[in-house]
Coordinates of C-alpha atoms and ligand atoms in Angstrom, one line a residue:
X1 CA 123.3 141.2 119.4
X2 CA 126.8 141.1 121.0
X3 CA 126.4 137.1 121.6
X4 CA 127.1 134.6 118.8
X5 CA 125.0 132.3 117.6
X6 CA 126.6 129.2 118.9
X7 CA 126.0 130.3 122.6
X8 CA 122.5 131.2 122.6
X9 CA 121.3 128.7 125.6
X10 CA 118.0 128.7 127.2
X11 CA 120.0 129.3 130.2
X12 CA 117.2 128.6 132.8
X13 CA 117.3 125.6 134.5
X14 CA 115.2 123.0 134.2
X15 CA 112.6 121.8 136.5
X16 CA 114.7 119.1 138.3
X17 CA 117.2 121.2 138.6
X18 CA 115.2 123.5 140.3
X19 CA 113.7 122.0 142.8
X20 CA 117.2 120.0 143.5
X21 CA 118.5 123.6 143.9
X22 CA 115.4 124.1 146.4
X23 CA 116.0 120.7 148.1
X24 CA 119.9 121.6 148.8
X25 CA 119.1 124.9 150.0
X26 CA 116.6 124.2 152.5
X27 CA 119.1 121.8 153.9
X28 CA 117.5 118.8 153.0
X29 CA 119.8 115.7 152.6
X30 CA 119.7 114.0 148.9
X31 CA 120.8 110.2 148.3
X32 CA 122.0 111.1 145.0
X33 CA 122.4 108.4 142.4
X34 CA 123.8 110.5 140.0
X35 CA 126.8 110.7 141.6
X36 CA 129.6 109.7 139.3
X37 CA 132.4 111.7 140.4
X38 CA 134.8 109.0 142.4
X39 CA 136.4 111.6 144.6
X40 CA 132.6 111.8 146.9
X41 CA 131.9 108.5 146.7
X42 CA 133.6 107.5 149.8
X43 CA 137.5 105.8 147.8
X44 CA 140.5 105.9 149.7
X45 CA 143.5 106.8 147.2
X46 CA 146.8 106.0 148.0
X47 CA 149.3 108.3 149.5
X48 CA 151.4 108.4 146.2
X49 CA 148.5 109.9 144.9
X50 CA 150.0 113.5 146.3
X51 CA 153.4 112.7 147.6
X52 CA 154.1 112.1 143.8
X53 CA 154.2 115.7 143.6
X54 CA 157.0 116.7 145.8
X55 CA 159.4 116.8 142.9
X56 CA 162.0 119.2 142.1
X57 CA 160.9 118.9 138.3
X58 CA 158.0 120.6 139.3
X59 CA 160.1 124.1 139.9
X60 CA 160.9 124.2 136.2
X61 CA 158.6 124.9 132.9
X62 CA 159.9 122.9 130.2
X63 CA 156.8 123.3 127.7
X64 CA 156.1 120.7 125.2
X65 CA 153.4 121.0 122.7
X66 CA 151.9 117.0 122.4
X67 CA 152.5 116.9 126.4
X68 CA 156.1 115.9 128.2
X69 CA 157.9 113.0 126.6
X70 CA 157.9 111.2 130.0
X71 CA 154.3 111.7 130.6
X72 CA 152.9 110.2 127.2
X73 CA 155.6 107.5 127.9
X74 CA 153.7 106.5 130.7
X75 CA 150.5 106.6 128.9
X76 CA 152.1 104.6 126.7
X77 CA 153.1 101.8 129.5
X78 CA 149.5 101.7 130.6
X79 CA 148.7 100.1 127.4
X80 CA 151.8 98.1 127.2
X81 CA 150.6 96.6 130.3
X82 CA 147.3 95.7 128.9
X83 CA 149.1 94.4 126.0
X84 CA 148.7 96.8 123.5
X85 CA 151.4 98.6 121.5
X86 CA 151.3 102.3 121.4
X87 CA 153.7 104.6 120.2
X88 CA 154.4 108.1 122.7
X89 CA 155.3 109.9 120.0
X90 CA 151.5 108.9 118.7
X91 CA 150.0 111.0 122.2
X92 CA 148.5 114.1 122.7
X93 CA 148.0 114.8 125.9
X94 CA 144.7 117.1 126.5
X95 CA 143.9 118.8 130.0
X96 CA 140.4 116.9 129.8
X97 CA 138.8 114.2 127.4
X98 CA 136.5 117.3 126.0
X99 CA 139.8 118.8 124.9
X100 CA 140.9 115.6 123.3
X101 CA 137.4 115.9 121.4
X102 CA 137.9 119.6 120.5
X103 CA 141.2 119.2 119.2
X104 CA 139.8 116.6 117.6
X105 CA 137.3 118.1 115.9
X106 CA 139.4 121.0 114.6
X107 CA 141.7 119.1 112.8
X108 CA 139.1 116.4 110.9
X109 CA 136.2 119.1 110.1
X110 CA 135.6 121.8 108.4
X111 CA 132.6 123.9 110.0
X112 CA 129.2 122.8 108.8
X113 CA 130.9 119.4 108.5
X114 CA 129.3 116.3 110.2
X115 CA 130.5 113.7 112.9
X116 CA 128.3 111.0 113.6
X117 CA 127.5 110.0 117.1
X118 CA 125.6 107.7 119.2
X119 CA 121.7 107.2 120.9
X120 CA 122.1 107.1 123.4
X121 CA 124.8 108.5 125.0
X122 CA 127.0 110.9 126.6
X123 CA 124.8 114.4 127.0
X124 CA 127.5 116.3 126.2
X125 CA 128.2 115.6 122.4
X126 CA 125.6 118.3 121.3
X127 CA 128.0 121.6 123.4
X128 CA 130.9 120.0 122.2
X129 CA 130.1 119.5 118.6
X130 CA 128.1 122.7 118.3
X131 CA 130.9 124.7 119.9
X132 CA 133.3 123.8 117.5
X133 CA 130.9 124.7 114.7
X134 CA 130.6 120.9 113.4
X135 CA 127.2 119.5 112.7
X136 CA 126.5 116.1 114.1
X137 CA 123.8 113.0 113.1
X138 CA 123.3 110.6 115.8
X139 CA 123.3 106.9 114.4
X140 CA 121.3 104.3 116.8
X141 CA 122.8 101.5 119.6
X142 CA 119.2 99.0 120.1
X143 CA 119.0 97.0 122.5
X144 CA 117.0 93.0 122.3
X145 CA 118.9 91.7 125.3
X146 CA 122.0 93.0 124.8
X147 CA 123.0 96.7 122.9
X148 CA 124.0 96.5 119.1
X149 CA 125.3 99.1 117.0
X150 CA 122.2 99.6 114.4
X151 CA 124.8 99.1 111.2
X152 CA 122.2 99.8 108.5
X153 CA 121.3 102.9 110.1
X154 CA 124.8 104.1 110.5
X155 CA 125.5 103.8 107.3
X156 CA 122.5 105.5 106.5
X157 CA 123.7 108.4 108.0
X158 CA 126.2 109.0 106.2
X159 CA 126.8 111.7 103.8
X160 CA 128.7 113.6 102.0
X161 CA 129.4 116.4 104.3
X162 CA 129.9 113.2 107.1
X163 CA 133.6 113.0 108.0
X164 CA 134.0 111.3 111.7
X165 CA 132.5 108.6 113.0
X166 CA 132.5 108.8 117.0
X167 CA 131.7 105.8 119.2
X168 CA 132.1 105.8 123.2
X169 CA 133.5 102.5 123.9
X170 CA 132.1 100.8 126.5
X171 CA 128.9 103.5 126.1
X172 CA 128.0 105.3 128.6
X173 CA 125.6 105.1 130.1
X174 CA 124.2 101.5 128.4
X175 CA 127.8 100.0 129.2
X176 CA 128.0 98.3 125.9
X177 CA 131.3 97.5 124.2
X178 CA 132.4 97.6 120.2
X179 CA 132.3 94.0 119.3
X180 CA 134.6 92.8 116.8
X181 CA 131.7 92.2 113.6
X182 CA 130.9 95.7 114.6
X183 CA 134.8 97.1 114.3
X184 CA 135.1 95.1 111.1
X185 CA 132.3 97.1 109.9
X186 CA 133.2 100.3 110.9
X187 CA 136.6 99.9 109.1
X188 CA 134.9 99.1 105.9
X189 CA 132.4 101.7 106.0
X190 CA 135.2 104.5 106.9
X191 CA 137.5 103.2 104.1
X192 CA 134.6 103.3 101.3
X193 CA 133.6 107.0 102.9
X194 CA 137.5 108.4 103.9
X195 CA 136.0 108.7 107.2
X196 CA 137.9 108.9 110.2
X197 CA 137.1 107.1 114.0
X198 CA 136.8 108.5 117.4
X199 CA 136.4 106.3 120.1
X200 CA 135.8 107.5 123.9
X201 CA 137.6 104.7 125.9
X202 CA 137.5 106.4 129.0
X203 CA 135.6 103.3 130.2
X204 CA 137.8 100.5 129.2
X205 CA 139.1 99.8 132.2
X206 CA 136.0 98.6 134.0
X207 CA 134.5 95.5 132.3
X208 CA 132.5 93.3 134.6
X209 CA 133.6 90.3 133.1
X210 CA 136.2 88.5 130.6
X211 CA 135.2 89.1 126.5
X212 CA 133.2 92.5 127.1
X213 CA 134.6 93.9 123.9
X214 CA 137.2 95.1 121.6
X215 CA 139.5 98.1 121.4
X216 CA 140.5 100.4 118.7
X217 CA 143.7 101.5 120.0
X218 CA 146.2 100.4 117.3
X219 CA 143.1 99.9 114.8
X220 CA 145.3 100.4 111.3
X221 CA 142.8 100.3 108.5
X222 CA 141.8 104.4 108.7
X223 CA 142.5 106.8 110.6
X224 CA 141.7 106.3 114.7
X225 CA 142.0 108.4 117.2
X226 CA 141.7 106.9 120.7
X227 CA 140.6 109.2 123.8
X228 CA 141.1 108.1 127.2
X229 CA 141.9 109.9 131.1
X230 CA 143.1 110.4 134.2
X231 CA 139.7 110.8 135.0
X232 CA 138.2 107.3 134.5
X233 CA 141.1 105.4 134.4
X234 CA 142.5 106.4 138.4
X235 CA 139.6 107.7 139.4
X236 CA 140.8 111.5 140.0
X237 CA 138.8 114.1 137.7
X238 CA 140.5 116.9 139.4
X239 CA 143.7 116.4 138.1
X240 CA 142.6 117.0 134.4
X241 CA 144.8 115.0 131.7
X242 CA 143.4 112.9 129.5
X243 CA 144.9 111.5 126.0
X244 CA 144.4 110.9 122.2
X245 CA 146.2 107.7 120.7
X246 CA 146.1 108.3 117.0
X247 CA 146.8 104.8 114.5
X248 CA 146.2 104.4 111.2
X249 CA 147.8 104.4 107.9
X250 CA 151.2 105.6 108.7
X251 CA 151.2 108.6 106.7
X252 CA 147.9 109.6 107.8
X253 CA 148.5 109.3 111.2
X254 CA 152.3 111.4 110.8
X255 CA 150.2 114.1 109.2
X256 CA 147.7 114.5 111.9
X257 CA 150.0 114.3 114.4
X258 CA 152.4 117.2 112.5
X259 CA 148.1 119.5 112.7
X260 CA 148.1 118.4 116.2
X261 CA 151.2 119.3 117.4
X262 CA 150.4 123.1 116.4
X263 CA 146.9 123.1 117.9
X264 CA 147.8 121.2 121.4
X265 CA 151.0 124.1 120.8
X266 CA 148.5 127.0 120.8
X267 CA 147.3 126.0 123.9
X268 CA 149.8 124.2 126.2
X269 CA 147.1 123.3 128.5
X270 CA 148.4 120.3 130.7
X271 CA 149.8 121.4 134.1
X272 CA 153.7 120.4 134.6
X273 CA 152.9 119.0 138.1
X274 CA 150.5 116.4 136.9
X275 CA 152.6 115.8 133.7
X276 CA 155.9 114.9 135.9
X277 CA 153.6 112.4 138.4
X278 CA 151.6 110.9 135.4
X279 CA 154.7 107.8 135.4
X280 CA 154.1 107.0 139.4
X281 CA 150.0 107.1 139.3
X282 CA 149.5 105.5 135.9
X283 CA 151.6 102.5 137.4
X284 CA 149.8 102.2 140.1
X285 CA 146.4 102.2 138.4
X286 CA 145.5 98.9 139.2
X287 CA 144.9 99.2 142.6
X288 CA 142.1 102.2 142.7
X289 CA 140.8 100.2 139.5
X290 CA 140.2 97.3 141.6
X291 CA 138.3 99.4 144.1
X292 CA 136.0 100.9 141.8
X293 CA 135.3 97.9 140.0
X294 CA 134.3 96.3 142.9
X295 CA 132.2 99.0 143.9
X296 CA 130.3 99.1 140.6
X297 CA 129.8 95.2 140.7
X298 CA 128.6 94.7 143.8
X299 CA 126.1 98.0 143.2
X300 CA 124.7 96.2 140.1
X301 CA 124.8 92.8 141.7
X302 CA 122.3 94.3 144.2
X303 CA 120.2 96.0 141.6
X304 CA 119.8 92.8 140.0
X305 CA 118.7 90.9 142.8
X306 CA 116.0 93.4 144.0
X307 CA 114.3 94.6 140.8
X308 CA 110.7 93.6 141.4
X309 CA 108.3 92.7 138.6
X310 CA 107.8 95.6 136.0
X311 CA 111.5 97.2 136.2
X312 CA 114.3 95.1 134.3
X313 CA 118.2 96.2 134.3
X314 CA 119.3 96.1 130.8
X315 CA 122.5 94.1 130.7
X316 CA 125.7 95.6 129.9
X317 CA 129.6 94.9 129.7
X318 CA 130.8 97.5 132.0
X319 CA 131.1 101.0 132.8
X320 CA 129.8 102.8 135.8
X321 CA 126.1 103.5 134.8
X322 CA 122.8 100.8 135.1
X323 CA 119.8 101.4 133.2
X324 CA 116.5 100.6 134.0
X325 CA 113.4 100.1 132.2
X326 CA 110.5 101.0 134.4
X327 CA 107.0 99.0 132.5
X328 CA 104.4 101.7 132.0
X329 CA 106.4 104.4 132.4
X330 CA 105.4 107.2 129.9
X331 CA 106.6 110.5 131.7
X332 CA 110.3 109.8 133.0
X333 CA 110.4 113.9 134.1
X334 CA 107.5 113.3 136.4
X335 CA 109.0 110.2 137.9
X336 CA 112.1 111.3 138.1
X337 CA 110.7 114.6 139.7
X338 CA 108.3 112.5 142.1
X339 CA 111.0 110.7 143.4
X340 CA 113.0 113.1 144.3
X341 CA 110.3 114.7 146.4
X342 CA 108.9 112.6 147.8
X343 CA 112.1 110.1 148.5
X344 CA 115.0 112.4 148.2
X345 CA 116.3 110.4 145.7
X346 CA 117.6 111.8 142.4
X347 CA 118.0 109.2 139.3
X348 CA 119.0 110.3 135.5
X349 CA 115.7 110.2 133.1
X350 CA 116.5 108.9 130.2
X351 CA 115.9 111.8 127.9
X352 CA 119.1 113.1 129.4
X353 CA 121.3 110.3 127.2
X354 CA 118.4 110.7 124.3
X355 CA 116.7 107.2 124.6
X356 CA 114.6 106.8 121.5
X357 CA 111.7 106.0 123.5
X358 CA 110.4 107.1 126.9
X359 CA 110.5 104.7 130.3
X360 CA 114.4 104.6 131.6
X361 CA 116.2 105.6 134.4
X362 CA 120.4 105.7 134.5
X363 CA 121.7 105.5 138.3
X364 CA 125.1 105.4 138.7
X365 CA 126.9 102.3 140.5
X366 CA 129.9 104.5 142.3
X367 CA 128.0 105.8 145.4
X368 CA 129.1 103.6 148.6
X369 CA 126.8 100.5 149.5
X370 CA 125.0 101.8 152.6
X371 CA 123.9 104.7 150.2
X372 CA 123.0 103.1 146.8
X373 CA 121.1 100.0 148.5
X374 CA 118.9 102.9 150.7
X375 CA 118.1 104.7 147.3
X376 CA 118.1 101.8 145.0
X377 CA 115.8 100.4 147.3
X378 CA 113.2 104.0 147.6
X379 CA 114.0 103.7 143.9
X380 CA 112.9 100.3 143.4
X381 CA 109.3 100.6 145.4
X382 CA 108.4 104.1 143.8
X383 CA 105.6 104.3 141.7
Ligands
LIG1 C1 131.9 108.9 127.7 C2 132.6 110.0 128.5 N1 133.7 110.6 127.9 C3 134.4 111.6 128.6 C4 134.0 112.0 129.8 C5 134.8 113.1 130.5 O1 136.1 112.8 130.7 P1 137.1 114.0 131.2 O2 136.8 114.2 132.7 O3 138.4 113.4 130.9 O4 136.8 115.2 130.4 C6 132.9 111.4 130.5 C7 132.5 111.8 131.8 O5 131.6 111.3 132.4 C8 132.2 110.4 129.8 O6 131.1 109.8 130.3

């Protein structure tokens, strides 16, 4: 065998992709609510957006290992101006939020040792855990009107081979936020366990409405290690940098940062060109935030309006995701398949994000109006 263990995929894909593949390649057009990736859905960015790279700077290499000063200190002002205190010298820039993880991993577990993670969430958690030899236990978010972190179980799950707790803050895709009982609770349970906390925040920026949640940037009581991007946060995925935020004790968090320094060193993996116009487009971010926060509203506002009898949107806090809970509906790959040939309109199933029972669908709210209301409504009157 010249392949490790770790890589050995079923690498065939699976039956929706397959006859998606199909679909594309006869030509056939696809209103895809999937989509999540802002640059199709139809945004206009603003000119600074590339003219911020026609720079001098950018002629020189001037490598630093936890990302250019001037870069993290503009990370740093897009908290200040949300009112929260960060520290650049507490940054790491990464070249994408899965790096932030990676390097995050490395320098918490041993191999073999666990992180904890949430159901559902973000599909990629079991590649990114597994590639960097950690185990992982997913703890449960239930919903009875609104999500809720499943405490008892949580703390259930921890052992003594357990050291990370991760949590995607607002979730994706149920678009729930850490509340503050919840946070208080974490803290305790990490202090009593010398666990540390992970929290995605790549969402943050896109609550629907005032009191969604609570954030753990700054979060002193153990070690916390905020991730956030370039990719959420203006809406441009193809410029890959993203962050980590570490707080804590202070000598914890000095430490970590000392291990973090050497492994964001080994790799150097954030492009000077982005780095140098990080300061111009993180103080603009407002103004594409406004877009795609309208965007996703108004989506969801017309979900909510048109859901007929038997379908219910589950409510959430914010984010870019909606999920549905379709009455009767025991084989989400058929449906999900059905649809999409026989309406051209591809959803999530809710396997994908490891519901604990069957009968969801996750659509994304970023496609433009004329799209999402045609496919929402095919969606809607499927059966
Ligand atoms: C919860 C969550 N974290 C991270 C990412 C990826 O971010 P990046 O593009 O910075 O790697 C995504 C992408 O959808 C996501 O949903």
């Amino acid at each position: 065998m010249f392949f490790s263990r770790r890589t050995d995929w079923p690498l065939v894909p699976n039956e929706l992709a397959g006859i998606l593949q199909n679909m594309r390649a006869q030509g056939q057009e696809i209103l895809d609510l999937t989509e999540s990736n802002p640059t199709r859905c139809g945004f206009s960015y603003s000119p600074s957006v590339l003219s911020a790279f026609n720079v001098p700077e950018n002629l020189t290499y001037d490598p630093a290992s936890q990302g250019a000063p001037k870069a993290r200190q503009a990370v740093a002002g897009y908290y200040a101006a949300k009112g929260l205190s960060v520290n650049a010298d507490d940054i790491i820039l990464t070249s994408s939020t899965s790096e932030a993880y990676a390097f995050l991993l490395r320098l918490l577990l041993n191999p073999g040792e666990k992180a904890l993670v949430p159901r559902p969430s973000y599909p990629l958690f079991s590649f990114l855990l597994e590639l960097n030899d950690v185990a992982y236990a997913q703890y449960p978010l239930v919903y009875d009107g609104v999500w809720r972190l499943d405490q008892q179980a949580l703390q259930d799950a921890v052992d003594e081979k357990t050291r990370a707790v991760i949590l995607v803050n607002p979730n994706n895709p149920t678009g729930s936020y850490v509340q503050k009982d919840e946070l208080d609770f974490l803290n305790g349970l990490c202090l009593r366990h010398s666990l540390s906390l992970i929290s995605d925040e790549v969402f943050m920026d896109y609550a629907w409405g005032p009191r969604a949640g609570v954030t753990l940037m700054g979060n002193a009581s153990v070690p916390t290690f905020v991730l956030g991007g370039l990719s959420k946060a203006l809406g441009l995925p193809q410029m890959k940098m993203s962050w980590l935020a570490a707080s804590g004790p202070r000598d914890t968090v000095a430490a970590a940062m000392g291990r973090l320094e050497i492994i964001a060193d080994t790799f150097l993996s954030v492009n000077t060109p982005v780095q140098n116009a990080a300061g111009v487009w993180l103080a603009g971010a407002g103004g594409i935030q406004d877009h795609l926060l309208r965007r996703v509203k108004d989506n969801g506002q017309w979900l909510n309006a048109h859901v007929p009898a038997g379908v219910k949107v589950l409510s959430a806090q914010g984010g870019w995701y909606a999920v549905l809970a379709i009455e009767g509906l025991a084989d989400e790959e058929s449906f999900v398949t059905g649809l999409l040939k026989d309406e051209r309109v591809l959803v999530h199933p809710g396997y994908f994000f490891d519901f604990e029972a069957s009968g969801y669908v996750v659509v994304s709210l970023l496609p433009a109006a004329e799209i999402f209301c045609q496919a929402a409504g095919r969606l809607l009157r499927y059966k």
